[in-house]
Amino acid sequence: MWMVKSLPCNPDHKATLACHDDGVSYKCTQQIEKELECGHKVNEECHLDPKDIICNELILQKYPDCGHQRYVLCFLQSVMVCQKEACRRESGLQKQIKTDEKVLEIVGIRR
């Protein structure tokens, strides 16, 4: 027998479950606002852990070594290096830039 029950994650979240199912293992798909570790907020399914959500917020990053600024996706800010030609030449970071480009390719972002 099936019935609509409140879920353990939130009494307002409901799902159709077997009468013997307490809903503990049910992955609630209700969209709720979640705060990510970076501080940005996103609407995601209730069952998702904020630690497992990639932040796609576009942020303006300032590079401390050169002072240049660039918009990057929040989750990439720790792996990005300045892309200005002068900075690439001066610092000899061609290997790091290739790594950054590979990261962008992996996540489906192409310049």
Short mmCIF file of C-alpha atoms in Angstrom, two decimals:
data_model
loop_
_atom_site.label_atom_id
_atom_site.label_comp_id
_atom_site.label_asym_id
_atom_site.label_seq_id
_atom_site.Cartn_x
_atom_site.Cartn_y
_atom_site.Cartn_z
CA MET A 1 0.00 0.00 0.00
CA TRP A 2 1.27 3.47 -0.92
CA MET A 3 0.64 6.69 0.93
CA VAL A 4 1.81 10.29 1.00
CA LYS A 5 4.10 10.83 3.98
CA SER A 6 6.13 13.65 5.45
CA LEU A 7 9.85 13.13 5.03
CA PRO A 8 12.37 13.18 7.89
CA CYS A 9 14.34 16.02 6.25
CA ASN A 10 11.44 18.47 6.67
CA PRO A 11 7.81 17.86 7.69
CA ASP A 12 6.66 20.03 4.75
CA HIS A 13 8.47 17.77 2.25
CA LYS A 14 6.26 14.89 1.18
CA ALA A 15 6.61 11.79 -0.96
CA THR A 16 4.53 8.78 -1.90
CA LEU A 17 6.03 5.86 -0.02
CA ALA A 18 5.11 2.31 0.89
CA CYS A 19 3.26 2.23 4.19
CA HIS A 20 6.19 0.46 5.91
CA ASP A 21 8.79 2.95 4.55
CA ASP A 22 9.85 5.61 7.06
CA GLY A 23 11.49 7.72 4.31
CA VAL A 24 14.96 7.78 5.89
CA SER A 25 16.64 6.45 2.75
CA TYR A 26 14.46 8.50 0.37
CA LYS A 27 16.36 11.18 -1.59
CA CYS A 28 14.17 14.24 -1.26
CA THR A 29 13.99 16.17 -4.54
CA GLN A 30 12.31 19.26 -3.10
CA GLN A 31 14.22 22.38 -4.23
CA ILE A 32 15.57 24.39 -1.31
CA GLU A 33 18.12 27.14 -0.83
CA LYS A 34 21.48 25.83 0.36
CA GLU A 35 24.54 27.75 1.48
CA LEU A 36 27.76 26.39 0.03
CA GLU A 37 31.13 26.32 1.80
CA CYS A 38 32.19 29.39 -0.21
CA GLY A 39 29.21 31.34 1.16
CA HIS A 40 27.22 31.48 -2.08
CA LYS A 41 23.62 30.26 -2.07
CA VAL A 42 22.02 27.96 -4.64
CA ASN A 43 18.68 26.22 -5.09
CA GLU A 44 19.28 22.48 -5.13
CA GLU A 45 17.56 19.24 -4.20
CA CYS A 46 17.12 18.79 -0.45
CA HIS A 47 19.06 15.51 -0.25
CA LEU A 48 22.28 16.98 -1.71
CA ASP A 49 25.13 17.77 0.68
CA PRO A 50 26.43 21.34 0.15
CA LYS A 51 30.00 19.95 0.21
CA ASP A 52 29.20 17.97 -2.95
CA ILE A 53 27.75 20.92 -4.91
CA ILE A 54 30.03 22.79 -7.32
CA CYS A 55 29.62 26.56 -7.10
CA ASN A 56 29.13 28.05 -10.57
CA GLU A 57 28.83 31.64 -9.34
CA LEU A 58 30.86 34.02 -11.50
CA ILE A 59 33.21 36.08 -9.34
CA LEU A 60 35.80 38.76 -9.99
CA GLN A 61 39.15 37.38 -8.89
CA LYS A 62 42.11 39.63 -8.21
CA TYR A 63 45.49 37.96 -8.57
CA PRO A 64 47.68 39.02 -5.62
CA ASP A 65 51.00 38.75 -7.47
CA CYS A 66 50.18 41.07 -10.37
CA GLY A 67 46.96 42.87 -9.39
CA HIS A 68 45.14 41.86 -12.58
CA GLN A 69 41.48 40.90 -12.31
CA ARG A 70 39.43 38.31 -14.14
CA TYR A 71 35.98 36.76 -13.89
CA VAL A 72 36.14 33.07 -13.02
CA LEU A 73 33.75 30.44 -11.74
CA CYS A 74 33.93 30.31 -7.95
CA PHE A 75 34.97 26.66 -7.76
CA LEU A 76 37.95 27.35 -10.05
CA GLN A 77 39.37 30.34 -8.20
CA SER A 78 42.00 28.35 -6.30
CA VAL A 79 43.49 26.76 -9.43
CA MET A 80 43.46 29.71 -11.81
CA VAL A 81 46.50 31.82 -12.64
CA CYS A 82 46.62 35.17 -14.40
CA GLN A 83 46.14 34.75 -18.13
CA LYS A 84 47.62 38.11 -19.19
CA GLU A 85 50.45 37.46 -21.66
CA ALA A 86 52.96 39.53 -19.69
CA CYS A 87 52.28 37.54 -16.52
CA ARG A 88 52.60 34.22 -18.33
CA ARG A 89 55.96 35.23 -19.83
CA GLU A 90 57.36 36.76 -16.64
CA SER A 91 56.44 33.97 -14.28
CA GLY A 92 57.16 30.97 -16.51
CA LEU A 93 53.82 29.40 -15.61
CA GLN A 94 53.11 27.78 -18.99
CA LYS A 95 52.79 24.36 -17.33
CA GLN A 96 50.27 25.74 -14.81
CA ILE A 97 48.29 27.41 -17.58
CA LYS A 98 48.05 24.11 -19.45
CA THR A 99 46.77 22.54 -16.22
CA ASP A 100 44.16 25.31 -15.88
CA GLU A 101 43.05 24.78 -19.47
CA LYS A 102 42.69 21.03 -18.81
CA VAL A 103 40.55 21.77 -15.72
CA LEU A 104 38.33 24.04 -17.82
CA GLU A 105 38.05 21.35 -20.50
CA ILE A 106 37.12 18.69 -17.93
CA VAL A 107 34.26 20.77 -16.55
CA GLY A 108 33.07 21.67 -20.04
CA ILE A 109 34.15 25.30 -20.09
CA ARG A 110 36.03 26.43 -23.16
CA ARG A 111 37.51 29.84 -23.74
#
